[in-house]
Coordinates of C-alpha atoms and ligand atoms in Angstrom, one line a residue:
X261 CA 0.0 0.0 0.0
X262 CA 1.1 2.9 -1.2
X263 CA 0.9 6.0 2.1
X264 CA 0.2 9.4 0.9
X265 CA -0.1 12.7 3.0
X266 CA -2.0 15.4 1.2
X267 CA -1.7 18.5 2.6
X268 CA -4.6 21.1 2.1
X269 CA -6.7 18.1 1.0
X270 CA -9.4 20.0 1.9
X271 CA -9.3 22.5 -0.2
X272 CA -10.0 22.6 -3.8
X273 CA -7.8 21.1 -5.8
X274 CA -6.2 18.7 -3.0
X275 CA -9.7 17.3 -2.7
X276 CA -9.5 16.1 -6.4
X277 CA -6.1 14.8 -6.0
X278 CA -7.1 12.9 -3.0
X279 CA -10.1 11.2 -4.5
X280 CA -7.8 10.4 -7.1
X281 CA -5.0 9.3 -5.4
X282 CA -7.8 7.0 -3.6
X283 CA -8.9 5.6 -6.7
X284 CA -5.4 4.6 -7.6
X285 CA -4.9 2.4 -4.1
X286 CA -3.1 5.2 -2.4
X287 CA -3.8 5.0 1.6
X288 CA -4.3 9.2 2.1
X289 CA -3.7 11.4 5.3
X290 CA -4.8 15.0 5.0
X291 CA -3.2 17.5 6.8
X292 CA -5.8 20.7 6.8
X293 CA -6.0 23.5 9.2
X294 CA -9.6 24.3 7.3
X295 CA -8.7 28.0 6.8
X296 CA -9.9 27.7 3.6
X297 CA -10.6 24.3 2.8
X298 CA -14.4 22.5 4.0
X299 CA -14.6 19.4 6.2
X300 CA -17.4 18.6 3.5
X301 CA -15.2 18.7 0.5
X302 CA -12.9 15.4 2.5
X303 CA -13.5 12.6 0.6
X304 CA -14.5 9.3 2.1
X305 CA -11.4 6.9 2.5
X306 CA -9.5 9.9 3.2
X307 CA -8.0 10.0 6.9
X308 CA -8.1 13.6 8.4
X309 CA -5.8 15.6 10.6
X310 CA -6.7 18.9 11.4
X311 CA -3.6 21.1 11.8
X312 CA -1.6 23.7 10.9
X313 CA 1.8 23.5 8.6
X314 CA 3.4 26.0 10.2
X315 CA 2.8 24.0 13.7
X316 CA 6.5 22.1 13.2
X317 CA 5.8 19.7 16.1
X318 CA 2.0 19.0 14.8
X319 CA 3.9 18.4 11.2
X320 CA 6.6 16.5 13.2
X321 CA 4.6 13.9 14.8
X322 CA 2.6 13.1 11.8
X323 CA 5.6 12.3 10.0
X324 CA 6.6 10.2 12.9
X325 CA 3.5 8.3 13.6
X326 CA 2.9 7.4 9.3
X327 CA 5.3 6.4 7.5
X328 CA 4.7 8.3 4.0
X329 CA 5.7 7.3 0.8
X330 CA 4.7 10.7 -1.2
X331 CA 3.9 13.9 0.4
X332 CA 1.4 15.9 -2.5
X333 CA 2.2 19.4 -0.8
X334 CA -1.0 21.9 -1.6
X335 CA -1.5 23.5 1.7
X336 CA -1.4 27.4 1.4
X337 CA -3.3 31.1 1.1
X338 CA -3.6 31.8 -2.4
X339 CA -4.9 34.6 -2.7
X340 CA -2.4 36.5 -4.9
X341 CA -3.5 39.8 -5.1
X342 CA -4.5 40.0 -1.3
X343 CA -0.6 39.0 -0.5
X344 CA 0.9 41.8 -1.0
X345 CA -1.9 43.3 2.4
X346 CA -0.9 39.8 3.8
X347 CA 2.6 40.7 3.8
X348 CA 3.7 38.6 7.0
X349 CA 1.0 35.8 6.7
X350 CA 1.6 34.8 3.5
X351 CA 5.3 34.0 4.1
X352 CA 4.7 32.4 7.5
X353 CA 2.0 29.9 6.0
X354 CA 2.9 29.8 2.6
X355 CA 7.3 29.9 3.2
X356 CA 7.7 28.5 7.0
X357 CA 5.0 26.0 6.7
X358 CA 6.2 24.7 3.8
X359 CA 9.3 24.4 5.2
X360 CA 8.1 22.1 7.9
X361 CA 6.8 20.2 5.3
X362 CA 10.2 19.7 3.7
X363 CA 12.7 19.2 7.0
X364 CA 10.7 16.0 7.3
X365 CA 10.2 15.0 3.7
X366 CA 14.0 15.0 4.2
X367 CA 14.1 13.4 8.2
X368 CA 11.7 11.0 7.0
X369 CA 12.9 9.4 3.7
X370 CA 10.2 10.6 1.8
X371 CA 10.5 9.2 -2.1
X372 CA 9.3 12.1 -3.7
X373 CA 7.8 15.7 -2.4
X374 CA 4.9 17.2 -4.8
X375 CA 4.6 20.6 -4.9
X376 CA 2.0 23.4 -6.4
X377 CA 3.7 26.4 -7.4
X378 CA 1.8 28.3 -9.5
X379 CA 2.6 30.5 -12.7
X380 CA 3.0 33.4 -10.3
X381 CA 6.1 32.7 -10.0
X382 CA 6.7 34.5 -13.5
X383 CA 5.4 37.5 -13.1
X384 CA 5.7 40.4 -15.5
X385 CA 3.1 42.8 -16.6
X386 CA 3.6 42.6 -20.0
X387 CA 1.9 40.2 -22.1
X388 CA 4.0 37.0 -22.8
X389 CA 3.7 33.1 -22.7
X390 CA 5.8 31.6 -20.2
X391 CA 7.9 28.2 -20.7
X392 CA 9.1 26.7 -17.7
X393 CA 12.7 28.6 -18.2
X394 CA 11.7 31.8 -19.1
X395 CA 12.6 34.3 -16.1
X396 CA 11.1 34.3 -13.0
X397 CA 10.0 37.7 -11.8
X398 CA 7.5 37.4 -9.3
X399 CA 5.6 40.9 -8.7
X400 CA 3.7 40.1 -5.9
X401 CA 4.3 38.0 -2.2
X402 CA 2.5 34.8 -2.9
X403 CA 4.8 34.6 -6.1
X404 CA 7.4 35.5 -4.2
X405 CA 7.0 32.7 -1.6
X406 CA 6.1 30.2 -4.5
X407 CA 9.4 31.0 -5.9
X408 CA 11.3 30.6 -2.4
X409 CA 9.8 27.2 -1.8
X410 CA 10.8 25.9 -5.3
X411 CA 14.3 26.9 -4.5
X412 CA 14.7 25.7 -1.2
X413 CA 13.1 21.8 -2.5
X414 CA 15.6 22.9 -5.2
X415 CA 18.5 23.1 -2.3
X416 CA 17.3 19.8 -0.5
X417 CA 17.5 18.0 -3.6
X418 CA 20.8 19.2 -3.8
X419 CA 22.1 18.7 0.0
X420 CA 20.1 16.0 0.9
X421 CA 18.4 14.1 -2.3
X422 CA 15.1 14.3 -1.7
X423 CA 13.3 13.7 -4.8
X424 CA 11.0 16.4 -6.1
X425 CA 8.4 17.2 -8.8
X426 CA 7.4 20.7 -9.0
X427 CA 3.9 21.6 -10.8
X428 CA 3.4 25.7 -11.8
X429 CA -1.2 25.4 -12.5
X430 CA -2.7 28.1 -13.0
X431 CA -6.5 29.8 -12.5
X432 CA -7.9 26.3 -12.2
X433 CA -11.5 26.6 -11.8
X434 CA -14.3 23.7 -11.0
X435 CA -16.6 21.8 -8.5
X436 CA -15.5 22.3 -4.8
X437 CA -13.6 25.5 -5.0
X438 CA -14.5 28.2 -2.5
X439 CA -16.5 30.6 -4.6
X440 CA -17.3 32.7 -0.7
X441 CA -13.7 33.6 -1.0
X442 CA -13.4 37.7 -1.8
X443 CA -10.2 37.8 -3.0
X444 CA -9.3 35.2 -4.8
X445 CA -10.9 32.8 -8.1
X446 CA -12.5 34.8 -10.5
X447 CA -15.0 32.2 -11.6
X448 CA -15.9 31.3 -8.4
X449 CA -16.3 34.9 -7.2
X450 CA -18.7 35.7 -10.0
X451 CA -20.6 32.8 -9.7
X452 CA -21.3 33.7 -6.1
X453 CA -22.0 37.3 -7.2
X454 CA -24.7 35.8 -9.9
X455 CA -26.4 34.1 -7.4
X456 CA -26.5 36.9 -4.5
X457 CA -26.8 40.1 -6.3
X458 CA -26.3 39.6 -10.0
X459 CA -23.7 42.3 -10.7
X460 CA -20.2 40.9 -11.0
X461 CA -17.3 43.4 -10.3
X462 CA -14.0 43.5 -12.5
X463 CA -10.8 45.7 -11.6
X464 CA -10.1 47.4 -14.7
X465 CA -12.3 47.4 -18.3
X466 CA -12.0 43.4 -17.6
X467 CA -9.1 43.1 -20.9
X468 CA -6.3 40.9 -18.3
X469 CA -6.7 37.3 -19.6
X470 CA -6.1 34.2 -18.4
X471 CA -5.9 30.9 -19.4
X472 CA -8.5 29.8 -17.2
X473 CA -7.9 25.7 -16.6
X474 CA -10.4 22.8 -15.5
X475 CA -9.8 21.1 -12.3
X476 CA -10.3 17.8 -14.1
X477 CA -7.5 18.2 -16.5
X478 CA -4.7 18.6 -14.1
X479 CA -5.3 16.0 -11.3
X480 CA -4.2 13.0 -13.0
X481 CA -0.4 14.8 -14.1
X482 CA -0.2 15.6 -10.3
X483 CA -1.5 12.1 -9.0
X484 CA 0.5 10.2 -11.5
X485 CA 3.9 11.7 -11.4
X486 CA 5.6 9.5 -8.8
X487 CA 5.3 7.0 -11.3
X488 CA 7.3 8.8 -14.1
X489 CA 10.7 8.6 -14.1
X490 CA 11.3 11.7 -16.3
X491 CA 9.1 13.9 -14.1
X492 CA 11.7 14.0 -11.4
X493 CA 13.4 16.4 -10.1
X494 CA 11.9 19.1 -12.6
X495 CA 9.4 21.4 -13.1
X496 CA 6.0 21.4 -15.0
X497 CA 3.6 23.9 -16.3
X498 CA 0.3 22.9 -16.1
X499 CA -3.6 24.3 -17.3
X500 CA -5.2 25.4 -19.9
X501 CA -4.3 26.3 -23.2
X502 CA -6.5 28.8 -24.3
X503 CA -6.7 32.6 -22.8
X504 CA -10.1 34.5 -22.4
X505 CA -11.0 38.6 -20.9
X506 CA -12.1 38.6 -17.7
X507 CA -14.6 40.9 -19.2
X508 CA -15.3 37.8 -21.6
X509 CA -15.4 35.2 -18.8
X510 CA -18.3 37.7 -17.4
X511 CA -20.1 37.5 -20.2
X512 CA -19.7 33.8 -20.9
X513 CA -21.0 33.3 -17.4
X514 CA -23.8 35.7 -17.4
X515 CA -25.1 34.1 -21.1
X516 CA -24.8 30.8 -19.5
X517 CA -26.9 31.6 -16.4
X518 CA -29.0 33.3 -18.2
X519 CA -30.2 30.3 -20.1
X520 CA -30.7 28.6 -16.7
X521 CA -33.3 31.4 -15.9
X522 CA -31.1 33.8 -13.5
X523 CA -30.7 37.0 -14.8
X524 CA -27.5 38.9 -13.9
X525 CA -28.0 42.8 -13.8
X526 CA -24.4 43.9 -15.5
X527 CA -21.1 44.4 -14.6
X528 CA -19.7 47.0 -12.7
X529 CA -15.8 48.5 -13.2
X530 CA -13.8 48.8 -10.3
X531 CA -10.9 50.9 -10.0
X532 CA -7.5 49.1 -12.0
X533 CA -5.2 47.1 -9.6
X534 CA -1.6 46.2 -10.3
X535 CA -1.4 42.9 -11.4
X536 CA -0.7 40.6 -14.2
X537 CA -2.0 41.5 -17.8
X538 CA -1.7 38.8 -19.6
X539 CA -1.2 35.0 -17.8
X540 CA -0.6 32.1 -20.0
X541 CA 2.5 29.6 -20.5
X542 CA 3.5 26.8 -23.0
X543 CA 2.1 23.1 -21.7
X544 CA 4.8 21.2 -24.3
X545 CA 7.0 20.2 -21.9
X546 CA 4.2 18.9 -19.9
X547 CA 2.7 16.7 -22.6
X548 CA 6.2 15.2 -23.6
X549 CA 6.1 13.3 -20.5
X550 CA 3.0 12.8 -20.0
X551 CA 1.0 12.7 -23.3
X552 CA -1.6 14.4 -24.6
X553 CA -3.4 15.9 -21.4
X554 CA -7.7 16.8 -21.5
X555 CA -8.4 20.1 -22.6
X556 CA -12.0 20.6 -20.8
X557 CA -13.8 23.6 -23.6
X558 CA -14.1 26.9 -21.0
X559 CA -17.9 26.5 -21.6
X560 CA -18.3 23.1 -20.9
X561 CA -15.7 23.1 -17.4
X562 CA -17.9 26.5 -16.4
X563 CA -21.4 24.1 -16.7
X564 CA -19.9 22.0 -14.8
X565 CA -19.0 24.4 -12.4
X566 CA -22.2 25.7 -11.9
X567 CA -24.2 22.7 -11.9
X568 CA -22.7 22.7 -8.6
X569 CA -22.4 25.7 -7.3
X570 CA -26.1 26.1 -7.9
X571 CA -26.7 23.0 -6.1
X572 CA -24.1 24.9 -3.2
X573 CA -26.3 28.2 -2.9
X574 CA -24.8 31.3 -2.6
X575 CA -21.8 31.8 0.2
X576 CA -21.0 34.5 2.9
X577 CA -18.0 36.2 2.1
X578 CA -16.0 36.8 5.1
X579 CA -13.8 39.2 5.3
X580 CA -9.7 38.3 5.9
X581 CA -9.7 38.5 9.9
X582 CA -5.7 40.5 10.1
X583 CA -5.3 42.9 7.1
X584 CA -1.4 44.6 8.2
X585 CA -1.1 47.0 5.3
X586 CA -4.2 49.3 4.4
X587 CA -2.9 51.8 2.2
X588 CA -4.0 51.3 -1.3
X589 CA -6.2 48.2 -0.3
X590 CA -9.3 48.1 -2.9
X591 CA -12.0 49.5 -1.8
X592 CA -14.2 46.6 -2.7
X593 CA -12.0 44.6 0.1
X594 CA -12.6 47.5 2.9
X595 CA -15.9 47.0 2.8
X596 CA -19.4 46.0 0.7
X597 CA -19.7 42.9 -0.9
Ligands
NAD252 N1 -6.5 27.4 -7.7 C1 -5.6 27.9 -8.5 O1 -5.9 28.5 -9.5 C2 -4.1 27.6 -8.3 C3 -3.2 28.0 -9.2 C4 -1.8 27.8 -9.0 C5 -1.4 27.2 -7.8 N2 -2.3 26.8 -6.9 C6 -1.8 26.2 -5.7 O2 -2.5 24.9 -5.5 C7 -2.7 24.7 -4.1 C8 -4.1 24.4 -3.8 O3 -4.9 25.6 -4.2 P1 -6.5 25.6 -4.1 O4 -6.9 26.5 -5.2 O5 -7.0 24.2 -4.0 O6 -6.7 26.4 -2.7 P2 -7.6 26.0 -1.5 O7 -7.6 27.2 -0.6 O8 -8.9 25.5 -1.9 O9 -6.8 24.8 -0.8 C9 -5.7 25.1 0.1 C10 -6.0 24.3 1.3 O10 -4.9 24.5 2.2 C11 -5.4 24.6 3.5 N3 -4.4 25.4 4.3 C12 -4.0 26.7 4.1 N4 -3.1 27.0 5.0 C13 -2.9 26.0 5.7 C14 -2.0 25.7 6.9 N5 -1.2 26.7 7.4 N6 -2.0 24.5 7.4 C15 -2.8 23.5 6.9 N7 -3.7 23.7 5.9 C16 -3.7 24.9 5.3 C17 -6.7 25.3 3.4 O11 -7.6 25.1 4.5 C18 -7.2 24.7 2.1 O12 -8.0 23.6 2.4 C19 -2.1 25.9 -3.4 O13 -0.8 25.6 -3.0 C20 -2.1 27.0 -4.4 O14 -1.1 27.9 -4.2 C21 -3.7 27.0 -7.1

């Protein structure tokens, strides 16, 4: 039996790759602090610890009491554009917690450490199409601590051998994310605001794209790595192909609820925020070792999507509990909905 620990496997995408991971045999310990993950979202099989990755000796004794095989590490805040508010947070949970995780990857033998980074780790404003070489420029904290992470697995490889394969996803959307999260996943975020006041709010006239990706289409890369040789020690792009307007994602959404018999009022333009024009990489090096991966059609992955989310109602969007920098914070996150 293969032993797995997942960590954040309450949260969106580690609940896919746990059910996944299940399917395949794997024995799976989650490791959740449900900060922004649901208890609800755990799937059945699944053994769950409730703690916190920056808690060393909580990490420490789970490590000691299981013996893992594979540690799938997904446990962190997200929220990009929030990060840079979340100045000391997001390195604490997102740096030092993953750092835990590593010191006893490496104390315990662990045969290989999976890790979501995320394309933020690129950066730039300026439109361009990232390959897993191009420069790494991260403009904003979570990239920054994305980066960091990569290069200290990077060093432990190095120093101590531990085995490594590093996945950059990006705006993956689907069933099970948090759509009552403020700050973070577009899709979700208007989905909410369809369903509780049918205006959805864009920063800017809505032209940043992204290459929004389905759940669905990453999880078995992730899952299945351990068992390819060539996906060691390396790093992976993963998502979707295609890149869409915000401003167009708002209007594919409010068409498509539209048909369902929920009319959305409009869209309402919020003042621009510094971020990242244009996000999209190259998926070639991806596809050489593992083959041709699904490429869900935005329409159909949104359907999905909402199928669900429907069937979820409408969330409360709580507001981030210990904001440390104010000045410039959008107004939309001070207050309102
Ligand atoms: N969703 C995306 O578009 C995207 C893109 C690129 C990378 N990623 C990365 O993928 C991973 C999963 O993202 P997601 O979208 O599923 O987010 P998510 O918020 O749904 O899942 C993260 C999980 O980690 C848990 N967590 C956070 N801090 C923790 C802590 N200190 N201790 C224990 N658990 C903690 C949360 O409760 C949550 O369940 C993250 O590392 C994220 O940076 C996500």
């Amino acid at each position: 039996m293969i032993n797995s620990l997942v960590t954040g496997g309450a949260g969106f995408i580690g609940s896919h790759l746990t059910r996944k991971l299940l399917s395949l045999g794997h024995n799976v310990i989650i490791l959740d602090n449900l900060s922004g993950g649901l208890f609800e979202n755990i799937p059945k099989g699944a053994v769950f610890v409730r703690g916190d990755i920056q808690d060393r000796y909580c990490v420490r004794g789970l490590f000691e009491a299981n013996k893992f095989d594979y540690v799938y590490h997904l446990a962190a805040y997200a929220a990009e554009g929030l990060s840079h508010y979340i100045r000391r947070f997001n390195y604490h949970n997102n740096v030092i917690g993953s750092i835990n995780i590593i010191n006893d990857c490496i104390r315990y033998k662990v045969k290989r450490l999976i890790y979501t980074s995320s394309i933020a780790v690129y950066g730039h404003l300026s439109s361009f199409s990232f390959t897993e070489d191009s420069m790494v420029r991260p403009i904003d904290p979570y990239g920054i601590a994305k980066l960091a992470v990569e290069q200290d697995i990077h060093a432990a490889h190095e120093m101590f051998g531990l085995e490594y394969t590093i996945f950059r996803p990006h705006n993956v959307y689907g069933e099970y994310q948090n759509i009552g999260d403020r700050y973070r996943n577009v899709v979700g975020i208007f989905m909410n605001q369809i369903m509780k006041t049918g205006v959805l709010t864009i920063f800017g006239d809505g032209s940043q794209t992204r290459a929004f990706s389905y759940v669905g289409d990453i999880i078995d890369p992730i899952a299945n790595c351990i068992s390819y040789e060539r996906a060691k020690n390396d790093i992976f792009n993963i998502g979707g192909n295609y890149s869409y307007s915000v401003l167009d994602l708002a209007h594919t959404l409010i068409k498509m609820t539209d048909k369902k018999g929920i009319r959305s009022s409009g869209i309402v333009f919020l003042p621009v925020r510094k971020e990242v024009l244009d996000a999209r990489a190259y998926h070639d090096k991806v596809r050489v070792v593992f083959g041709n991966l699904p490429s869900t059609p935005l329409e159909e992955g949104l359907a999905k999507m909402w199928k669900w989310a429907e069937k979820e109602g409408p969330k409360e969007t709580p507001k981030f509990k210990d904001i440390e920098l104010t000045e410039g914070l959008p107004e939309i996150w001070v207050k309102g909905e």
